[in-house]
PDB file of C-alpha atoms in Angstrom:
ATOM      1  CA  MET A   1      55.002   3.808 -78.404  1.00 47.00           C
ATOM      2  CA  THR A   2      56.533   2.054 -75.419  1.00 49.00           C
ATOM      3  CA  THR A   3      54.903   0.490 -72.326  1.00 49.00           C
ATOM      4  CA  ARG A   4      55.920   3.480 -70.226  1.00 49.00           C
ATOM      5  CA  ASP A   5      53.931   5.752 -72.523  1.00 52.00           C
ATOM      6  CA  ARG A   6      50.756   3.611 -72.130  1.00 51.00           C
ATOM      7  CA  GLN A   7      50.919   3.441 -68.312  1.00 52.00           C
ATOM      8  CA  PRO A   8      49.283   6.867 -67.510  1.00 56.00           C
ATOM      9  CA  ILE A   9      46.334   5.922 -69.670  1.00 60.00           C
ATOM     10  CA  GLY A  10      45.837   2.722 -67.642  1.00 70.00           C
ATOM     11  CA  ARG A  11      45.826   4.603 -64.353  1.00 77.00           C
ATOM     12  CA  ASP A  12      43.255   7.053 -65.683  1.00 77.00           C
ATOM     13  CA  TYR A  13      41.105   4.175 -66.846  1.00 78.00           C
ATOM     14  CA  GLN A  14      41.239   2.544 -63.426  1.00 80.00           C
ATOM     15  CA  LEU A  15      40.344   5.821 -61.764  1.00 81.00           C
ATOM     16  CA  MET A  16      37.415   6.259 -64.101  1.00 83.00           C
ATOM     17  CA  VAL A  17      36.246   2.702 -63.476  1.00 79.00           C
ATOM     18  CA  GLY A  18      36.546   3.228 -59.715  1.00 79.00           C
ATOM     19  CA  ALA A  19      34.607   6.465 -59.918  1.00 81.00           C
ATOM     20  CA  LEU A  20      31.908   4.767 -62.022  1.00 82.00           C
ATOM     21  CA  ALA A  21      31.645   1.944 -59.482  1.00 82.00           C
ATOM     22  CA  GLU A  22      31.362   4.453 -56.607  1.00 85.00           C
ATOM     23  CA  ALA A  23      28.659   6.334 -58.490  1.00 85.00           C
ATOM     24  CA  SER A  24      26.783   3.070 -59.095  1.00 85.00           C
ATOM     25  CA  ARG A  25      26.950   2.193 -55.383  1.00 86.00           C
ATOM     26  CA  ARG A  26      25.650   5.631 -54.397  1.00 87.00           C
ATOM     27  CA  ARG A  27      22.891   5.280 -56.968  1.00 85.00           C
ATOM     28  CA  GLU A  28      21.883   1.873 -55.622  1.00 87.00           C
ATOM     29  CA  ALA A  29      21.935   3.163 -52.030  1.00 85.00           C
ATOM     30  CA  GLU A  30      19.813   6.192 -52.897  1.00 87.00           C
ATOM     31  CA  LEU A  31      17.375   4.039 -54.873  1.00 86.00           C
ATOM     32  CA  SER A  32      17.099   1.624 -51.952  1.00 86.00           C
ATOM     33  CA  GLY A  33      16.471   4.507 -49.512  1.00 85.00           C
ATOM     34  CA  ALA A  34      13.868   6.018 -51.811  1.00 87.00           C
ATOM     35  CA  GLU A  35      12.154   2.658 -52.208  1.00 87.00           C
ATOM     36  CA  GLN A  36      12.116   2.129 -48.429  1.00 87.00           C
ATOM     37  CA  ALA A  37      10.738   5.621 -47.850  1.00 87.00           C
ATOM     38  CA  TYR A  38       8.039   4.972 -50.464  1.00 87.00           C
ATOM     39  CA  GLN A  39       7.081   1.721 -48.793  1.00 86.00           C
ATOM     40  CA  ASP A  40       6.917   3.380 -45.368  1.00 86.00           C
ATOM     41  CA  ASN A  41       4.832   6.288 -46.633  1.00 88.00           C
ATOM     42  CA  ALA A  42       2.524   3.953 -48.516  1.00 87.00           C
ATOM     43  CA  SER A  43       1.994   1.812 -45.389  1.00 87.00           C
ATOM     44  CA  GLN A  44       1.329   4.896 -43.277  1.00 88.00           C
ATOM     45  CA  ALA A  45      -1.108   6.256 -45.874  1.00 89.00           C
ATOM     46  CA  ALA A  46      -2.893   2.897 -46.060  1.00 87.00           C
ATOM     47  CA  GLY A  47      -3.215   2.806 -42.262  1.00 87.00           C
ATOM     48  CA  GLU A  48      -4.595   6.351 -42.142  1.00 90.00           C
ATOM     49  CA  LEU A  49      -7.024   5.506 -44.948  1.00 89.00           C
ATOM     50  CA  ALA A  50      -8.217   2.413 -43.080  1.00 89.00           C
ATOM     51  CA  ARG A  51      -8.709   4.461 -39.901  1.00 91.00           C
ATOM     52  CA  ALA A  52     -10.580   7.124 -41.866  1.00 90.00           C
ATOM     53  CA  GLU A  53     -12.845   4.497 -43.404  1.00 90.00           C
ATOM     54  CA  GLY A  54     -13.474   3.001 -39.955  1.00 90.00           C
ATOM     55  CA  ASP A  55     -14.331   6.451 -38.548  1.00 91.00           C
ATOM     56  CA  ALA A  56     -16.656   7.092 -41.474  1.00 90.00           C
ATOM     57  CA  LEU A  57     -18.407   3.741 -40.917  1.00 90.00           C
ATOM     58  CA  SER A  58     -18.760   4.462 -37.187  1.00 91.00           C
ATOM     59  CA  ALA A  59     -20.143   7.903 -37.993  1.00 90.00           C
ATOM     60  CA  ASP A  60     -22.685   6.364 -40.382  1.00 89.00           C
ATOM     61  CA  ARG A  61     -23.807   3.871 -37.724  1.00 90.00           C
ATOM     62  CA  TRP A  62     -23.987   6.616 -35.106  1.00 89.00           C
ATOM     63  CA  ALA A  63     -26.028   8.843 -37.416  1.00 88.00           C
ATOM     64  CA  GLY A  64     -28.391   5.958 -38.255  1.00 87.00           C
ATOM     65  CA  ALA A  65     -28.949   5.148 -34.591  1.00 87.00           C
ATOM     66  CA  ALA A  66     -29.511   8.833 -33.812  1.00 84.00           C
ATOM     67  CA  ALA A  67     -32.031   9.156 -36.651  1.00 85.00           C
ATOM     68  CA  ALA A  68     -33.911   6.051 -35.453  1.00 86.00           C
ATOM     69  CA  GLN A  69     -33.996   7.429 -31.918  1.00 84.00           C
ATOM     70  CA  VAL A  70     -35.293  10.761 -33.200  1.00 82.00           C
ATOM     71  CA  LEU A  71     -38.122   8.986 -35.049  1.00 84.00           C
ATOM     72  CA  ASP A  72     -39.033   6.941 -31.958  1.00 85.00           C
ATOM     73  CA  VAL A  73     -39.013  10.037 -29.748  1.00 81.00           C
ATOM     74  CA  ASP A  74     -41.148  11.967 -32.251  1.00 82.00           C
ATOM     75  CA  ARG A  75     -43.718   9.167 -32.448  1.00 84.00           C
ATOM     76  CA  GLU A  76     -43.901   8.823 -28.659  1.00 83.00           C
ATOM     77  CA  ALA A  77     -44.176  12.596 -28.212  1.00 80.00           C
ATOM     78  CA  ALA A  78     -46.977  12.762 -30.788  1.00 81.00           C
ATOM     79  CA  ARG A  79     -48.815   9.918 -29.023  1.00 82.00           C
ATOM     80  CA  LEU A  80     -48.531  11.591 -25.630  1.00 78.00           C
ATOM     81  CA  TRP A  81     -49.630  14.938 -27.076  1.00 78.00           C
ATOM     82  CA  ASP A  82     -52.686  13.329 -28.652  1.00 78.00           C
ATOM     83  CA  GLN A  83     -53.486  11.595 -25.344  1.00 75.00           C
ATOM     84  CA  LEU A  84     -53.155  14.932 -23.553  1.00 74.00           C
ATOM     85  CA  ARG A  85     -55.503  16.598 -26.045  1.00 72.00           C
ATOM     86  CA  ARG A  86     -58.154  13.926 -25.453  1.00 69.00           C
ATOM     87  CA  ALA A  87     -58.136  14.632 -21.721  1.00 64.00           C
ATOM     88  CA  ARG A  88     -60.956  16.442 -20.031  1.00 56.00           C
ATOM     89  CA  GLY A  89     -60.979  20.198 -19.712  1.00 53.00           C
ATOM     90  CA  ILE A  90     -61.143  23.200 -22.015  1.00 46.00           C
ATOM     91  CA  ARG A  91     -57.476  24.032 -21.581  1.00 53.00           C
ATOM     92  CA  MET A  92     -56.500  20.563 -22.752  1.00 52.00           C
ATOM     93  CA  ARG A  93     -58.618  20.779 -25.895  1.00 53.00           C
ATOM     94  CA  SER A  94     -57.099  24.123 -26.870  1.00 59.00           C
ATOM     95  CA  LEU A  95     -53.546  22.799 -26.980  1.00 62.00           C
ATOM     96  CA  GLY A  96     -53.480  22.585 -30.771  1.00 64.00           C
ATOM     97  CA  GLU A  97     -51.061  20.528 -32.800  1.00 68.00           C
ATOM     98  CA  VAL A  98     -47.724  19.177 -31.660  1.00 67.00           C
ATOM     99  CA  PRO A  99     -45.214  22.058 -31.449  1.00 68.00           C
ATOM    100  CA  GLU A 100     -42.300  22.058 -33.843  1.00 70.00           C
ATOM    101  CA  PRO A 101     -38.913  20.975 -32.494  1.00 67.00           C
ATOM    102  CA  VAL A 102     -36.405  23.597 -31.444  1.00 64.00           C
ATOM    103  CA  PRO A 103     -34.158  24.699 -34.357  1.00 65.00           C
ATOM    104  CA  VAL A 104     -30.692  23.210 -34.338  1.00 58.00           C
ATOM    105  CA  ASP A 105     -29.100  26.656 -34.344  1.00 61.00           C
ATOM    106  CA  ALA A 106     -30.823  27.472 -31.043  1.00 56.00           C
ATOM    107  CA  LEU A 107     -29.334  24.479 -29.230  1.00 53.00           C
ATOM    108  CA  PRO A 108     -26.141  24.873 -27.212  1.00 53.00           C
ATOM    109  CA  ARG A 109     -22.980  23.738 -28.922  1.00 51.00           C
ATOM    110  CA  VAL A 110     -22.249  21.206 -26.228  1.00 45.00           C
ATOM    111  CA  ALA A 111     -25.389  19.328 -27.292  1.00 46.00           C
ATOM    112  CA  LEU A 112     -24.273  19.145 -30.930  1.00 46.00           C
ATOM    113  CA  PRO A 113     -21.079  17.072 -31.247  1.00 49.00           C
ATOM    114  CA  ARG A 114     -19.617  17.439 -34.710  1.00 47.00           C
ATOM    115  CA  THR A 115     -18.184  13.945 -34.902  1.00 46.00           C
ATOM    116  CA  PRO A 116     -18.632  10.907 -32.685  1.00 47.00           C
ATOM    117  CA  THR A 117     -15.622  10.194 -30.517  1.00 49.00           C
ATOM    118  CA  PRO A 118     -14.566   6.924 -28.917  1.00 47.00           C
ATOM    119  CA  ALA A 119     -15.739   8.338 -25.611  1.00 45.00           C
ATOM    120  CA  ASP A 120     -19.319   8.415 -26.950  1.00 47.00           C
ATOM    121  CA  ALA A 121     -19.488   4.657 -26.523  1.00 44.00           C
ATOM    122  CA  THR A 122     -18.606   4.877 -22.843  1.00 42.00           C
ATOM    123  CA  VAL A 123     -19.801   8.357 -21.821  1.00 42.00           C
ATOM    124  CA  SER A 124     -23.479   8.536 -22.716  1.00 47.00           C
ATOM    125  CA  THR A 125     -26.354  10.744 -21.692  1.00 48.00           C
ATOM    126  CA  PRO A 126     -27.319  10.285 -18.021  1.00 50.00           C
ATOM    127  CA  ALA A 127     -30.259   7.944 -17.563  1.00 49.00           C
ATOM    128  CA  SER A 128     -32.299  10.665 -15.871  1.00 52.00           C
ATOM    129  CA  ASP A 129     -31.910  12.964 -18.904  1.00 60.00           C
ATOM    130  CA  SER A 130     -32.440  10.471 -21.731  1.00 71.00           C
ATOM    131  CA  PRO A 131     -35.414  11.203 -24.028  1.00 73.00           C
ATOM    132  CA  ARG A 132     -37.088   7.871 -23.292  1.00 74.00           C
ATOM    133  CA  VAL A 133     -36.957   8.432 -19.525  1.00 79.00           C
ATOM    134  CA  LEU A 134     -38.311  11.968 -19.879  1.00 76.00           C
ATOM    135  CA  LEU A 135     -41.181  10.769 -22.106  1.00 75.00           C
ATOM    136  CA  ALA A 136     -41.980   7.921 -19.695  1.00 78.00           C
ATOM    137  CA  ARG A 137     -42.057  10.441 -16.846  1.00 77.00           C
ATOM    138  CA  ALA A 138     -44.416  12.674 -18.842  1.00 73.00           C
ATOM    139  CA  ALA A 139     -46.647   9.675 -19.646  1.00 74.00           C
ATOM    140  CA  SER A 140     -46.893   8.755 -15.956  1.00 72.00           C
ATOM    141  CA  ARG A 141     -47.846  12.336 -15.088  1.00 70.00           C
ATOM    142  CA  ILE A 142     -50.542  12.333 -17.777  1.00 68.00           C
ATOM    143  CA  ASP A 143     -51.928   9.046 -16.450  1.00 63.00           C
ATOM    144  CA  VAL A 144     -51.974  10.294 -12.852  1.00 57.00           C
ATOM    145  CA  THR A 145     -53.091  13.923 -13.185  1.00 54.00           C
ATOM    146  CA  VAL A 146     -55.142  13.999 -16.395  1.00 54.00           C
ATOM    147  CA  SER A 147     -56.705  10.610 -16.915  1.00 49.00           C
ATOM    148  CA  PRO A 148     -59.849   9.811 -14.953  1.00 50.00           C
ATOM    149  CA  ALA A 149     -59.108   8.474 -11.499  1.00 45.00           C
ATOM    150  CA  GLY A 150     -59.127   4.705 -11.314  1.00 43.00           C
ATOM    151  CA  ARG A 151     -59.177   2.900 -14.636  1.00 53.00           C
ATOM    152  CA  ARG A 152     -60.332  -0.485 -13.444  1.00 69.00           C
ATOM    153  CA  ALA A 153     -63.690  -1.400 -11.999  1.00 76.00           C
ATOM    154  CA  MET A 154     -64.349  -2.171  -8.398  1.00 81.00           C
ATOM    155  CA  PRO A 155     -63.237  -5.671  -7.351  1.00 84.00           C
ATOM    156  CA  ARG A 156     -66.043  -8.109  -6.669  1.00 86.00           C
ATOM    157  CA  TRP A 157     -65.091  -8.660  -3.048  1.00 88.00           C
ATOM    158  CA  ALA A 158     -65.573  -4.935  -2.335  1.00 87.00           C
ATOM    159  CA  LEU A 159     -69.121  -4.727  -3.721  1.00 88.00           C
ATOM    160  CA  PRO A 160     -70.849  -6.114  -0.574  1.00 90.00           C
ATOM    161  CA  LEU A 161     -69.061  -3.453   1.476  1.00 91.00           C
ATOM    162  CA  LEU A 162     -70.620  -0.563  -0.441  1.00 92.00           C
ATOM    163  CA  PRO A 163     -74.127  -0.844   1.142  1.00 92.00           C
ATOM    164  CA  MET A 164     -72.482  -0.997   4.554  1.00 93.00           C
ATOM    165  CA  VAL A 165     -70.479   2.152   3.822  1.00 93.00           C
ATOM    166  CA  GLY A 166     -73.604   3.919   2.567  1.00 92.00           C
ATOM    167  CA  ALA A 167     -75.588   2.846   5.635  1.00 92.00           C
ATOM    168  CA  LEU A 168     -72.843   3.873   8.067  1.00 93.00           C
ATOM    169  CA  VAL A 169     -72.381   7.340   6.557  1.00 93.00           C
ATOM    170  CA  ALA A 170     -76.157   7.834   6.276  1.00 91.00           C
ATOM    171  CA  ALA A 171     -76.560   6.854   9.926  1.00 90.00           C
ATOM    172  CA  LEU A 172     -73.912   9.379  10.975  1.00 91.00           C
ATOM    173  CA  ALA A 173     -75.585  12.049   8.858  1.00 89.00           C
ATOM    174  CA  GLY A 174     -78.955  11.111  10.371  1.00 84.00           C
ATOM    175  CA  LEU A 175     -77.563  11.442  13.874  1.00 87.00           C
ATOM    176  CA  VAL A 176     -76.161  14.871  13.034  1.00 87.00           C
ATOM    177  CA  ALA A 177     -79.502  15.870  11.488  1.00 83.00           C
ATOM    178  CA  SER A 178     -81.539  14.675  14.472  1.00 82.00           C
ATOM    179  CA  GLY A 179     -79.176  16.493  16.816  1.00 82.00           C
ATOM    180  CA  LEU A 180     -79.588  19.728  14.871  1.00 83.00           C
ATOM    181  CA  VAL A 181     -83.375  19.412  14.829  1.00 80.00           C
ATOM    182  CA  THR A 182     -83.524  18.542  18.536  1.00 80.00           C
ATOM    183  CA  PHE A 183     -81.114  21.281  19.549  1.00 77.00           C
ATOM    184  CA  GLY A 184     -82.947  23.796  17.371  1.00 76.00           C
ATOM    185  CA  SER A 185     -86.230  22.949  19.074  1.00 76.00           C
ATOM    186  CA  THR A 186     -85.033  24.063  22.514  1.00 77.00           C
ATOM    187  CA  GLY A 187     -85.915  27.701  21.879  1.00 72.00           C
ATOM    188  CA  ILE A 188     -82.350  29.007  21.664  1.00 76.00           C
ATOM    189  CA  TRP A 189     -81.379  31.897  19.440  1.00 77.00           C
ATOM    190  CA  GLY A 190     -81.098  30.703  15.821  1.00 73.00           C
ATOM    191  CA  GLY A 191     -83.134  27.615  16.489  1.00 76.00           C
ATOM    192  CA  PRO A 192     -85.128  27.781  13.239  1.00 81.00           C
ATOM    193  CA  VAL A 193     -81.904  27.879  11.223  1.00 83.00           C
ATOM    194  CA  LEU A 194     -80.605  24.819  13.034  1.00 84.00           C
ATOM    195  CA  ARG A 195     -83.851  22.969  12.409  1.00 82.00           C
ATOM    196  CA  VAL A 196     -83.697  23.819   8.685  1.00 84.00           C
ATOM    197  CA  LEU A 197     -80.117  22.587   8.529  1.00 86.00           C
ATOM    198  CA  GLY A 198     -81.140  19.415  10.308  1.00 82.00           C
ATOM    199  CA  TRP A 199     -83.968  18.649   7.856  1.00 81.00           C
ATOM    200  CA  LEU A 200     -81.593  19.341   4.946  1.00 88.00           C
ATOM    201  CA  ALA A 201     -79.154  16.893   6.504  1.00 85.00           C
ATOM    202  CA  PHE A 202     -81.968  14.316   6.581  1.00 82.00           C
ATOM    203  CA  LEU A 203     -82.484  14.888   2.855  1.00 86.00           C
ATOM    204  CA  VAL A 204     -78.845  14.410   1.886  1.00 89.00           C
ATOM    205  CA  ALA A 205     -78.194  11.554   4.324  1.00 88.00           C
ATOM    206  CA  PRO A 206     -79.076   8.733   1.846  1.00 90.00           C
ATOM    207  CA  SER A 207     -76.498   9.944  -0.690  1.00 90.00           C
ATOM    208  CA  ALA A 208     -73.827  11.077   1.783  1.00 91.00           C
ATOM    209  CA  GLY A 209     -71.973   7.783   1.479  1.00 91.00           C
ATOM    210  CA  VAL A 210     -71.421   8.060  -2.304  1.00 92.00           C
ATOM    211  CA  PRO A 211     -68.480  10.542  -2.194  1.00 92.00           C
ATOM    212  CA  VAL A 212     -66.964   8.669   0.739  1.00 92.00           C
ATOM    213  CA  ALA A 213     -67.152   5.377  -1.158  1.00 91.00           C
ATOM    214  CA  ALA A 214     -65.732   6.982  -4.324  1.00 90.00           C
ATOM    215  CA  MET A 215     -62.782   8.526  -2.487  1.00 90.00           C
ATOM    216  CA  SER A 216     -62.070   5.301  -0.630  1.00 89.00           C
ATOM    217  CA  ALA A 217     -62.152   3.256  -3.847  1.00 88.00           C
ATOM    218  CA  HIS A 218     -59.797   5.663  -5.591  1.00 85.00           C
ATOM    219  CA  ARG A 219     -57.346   5.927  -2.713  1.00 84.00           C
ATOM    220  CA  TRP A 220     -57.194   2.391  -1.397  1.00 85.00           C
ATOM    221  CA  LEU A 221     -58.198   0.241  -4.387  1.00 83.00           C
ATOM    222  CA  GLN A 222     -57.153   2.451  -7.345  1.00 79.00           C
ATOM    223  CA  ALA A 223     -60.572   1.715  -8.802  1.00 84.00           C
ATOM    224  CA  LYS A 224     -63.477   3.713 -10.160  1.00 84.00           C
ATOM    225  CA  LEU A 225     -66.911   3.697  -8.542  1.00 86.00           C
ATOM    226  CA  ASP A 226     -69.253   2.848 -11.419  1.00 86.00           C
ATOM    227  CA  ILE A 227     -73.024   3.105 -11.669  1.00 88.00           C
ATOM    228  CA  GLY A 228     -73.561  -0.247  -9.960  1.00 89.00           C
ATOM    229  CA  GLY A 229     -71.364   0.749  -7.028  1.00 89.00           C
ATOM    230  CA  ILE A 230     -73.184   4.062  -6.687  1.00 91.00           C
ATOM    231  CA  GLY A 231     -76.517   2.198  -6.655  1.00 91.00           C
ATOM    232  CA  LEU A 232     -75.374  -0.206  -3.932  1.00 91.00           C
ATOM    233  CA  THR A 233     -74.073   2.690  -1.815  1.00 93.00           C
ATOM    234  CA  LEU A 234     -77.349   4.599  -2.264  1.00 92.00           C
ATOM    235  CA  LEU A 235     -79.344   1.486  -1.366  1.00 92.00           C
ATOM    236  CA  GLY A 236     -77.562   1.105   1.952  1.00 91.00           C
ATOM    237  CA  GLY A 237     -77.846   4.835   2.646  1.00 90.00           C
ATOM    238  CA  MET A 238     -81.560   4.910   1.858  1.00 91.00           C
ATOM    239  CA  VAL A 239     -82.281   1.966   4.156  1.00 90.00           C
ATOM    240  CA  ALA A 240     -80.305   3.490   7.015  1.00 89.00           C
ATOM    241  CA  ALA A 241     -81.771   6.954   6.489  1.00 84.00           C
ATOM    242  CA  THR A 242     -85.289   5.555   6.399  1.00 86.00           C
ATOM    243  CA  LEU A 243     -84.796   3.672   9.649  1.00 87.00           C
ATOM    244  CA  MET A 244     -83.264   6.753  11.269  1.00 80.00           C
ATOM    245  CA  SER A 245     -86.145   8.937  10.079  1.00 77.00           C
ATOM    246  CA  LEU A 246     -88.750   6.476  11.377  1.00 82.00           C
ATOM    247  CA  ALA A 247     -87.008   6.242  14.723  1.00 80.00           C
ATOM    248  CA  PHE A 248     -86.740  10.037  14.964  1.00 72.00           C
ATOM    249  CA  ALA A 249     -90.406  10.469  14.014  1.00 75.00           C
ATOM    250  CA  ALA A 250     -91.471   7.890  16.603  1.00 78.00           C
ATOM    251  CA  THR A 251     -89.629   9.706  19.382  1.00 75.00           C
ATOM    252  CA  HIS A 252     -91.178  13.051  18.453  1.00 63.00           C
TER     253      HIS A 252
END
């Protein structure tokens, strides 16, 4: 066999080697692309997993804070309800136990967010509608409208004024009573009725200053007129009414 006969075999071998090298390059390029795509997908999946874990942690914190707020609101509502039941009046005593909360299904969907969003941290419930503000408003109304008027006692500096108030009101009542008796004694029509009203005014004159003193203490001092204050007011009223009665008896 000559060299010319072996030459076609050499060309075929070179072609086969070239084709094998081209196939190896394509294989390496495809493997490199697949590896890069795997790395990119793995990084994207890891980032999404980290974000999902962060969202889950935020949701857990949000749920814990909401549960703590629910417990605080329930305790405060139970305390206010018990305070309202201890108030005076038959209607207050017949309130019964604390009513059950409204079922979740009955609430509007806008009040039940499925998942906390980033806007929850910035857009919160208005201050005027928050549960704590509403409970504080209810507590102030219970203190003002249900609790006895004036929780603290009369200040010491106001005690000497009570006999003067009692005496002043008793003197005014005595003047009205003497005027009724005098006017009823002139022989006009209905004179006996006026005289009876005048003598009744003499009877109530010593204690006429007690309601005036109580209202003044509640309105101006936010205090309660106790037994001692009532006694001082009656003392001043009795002294003034006695002097007015003696003076009226002396003139008649």
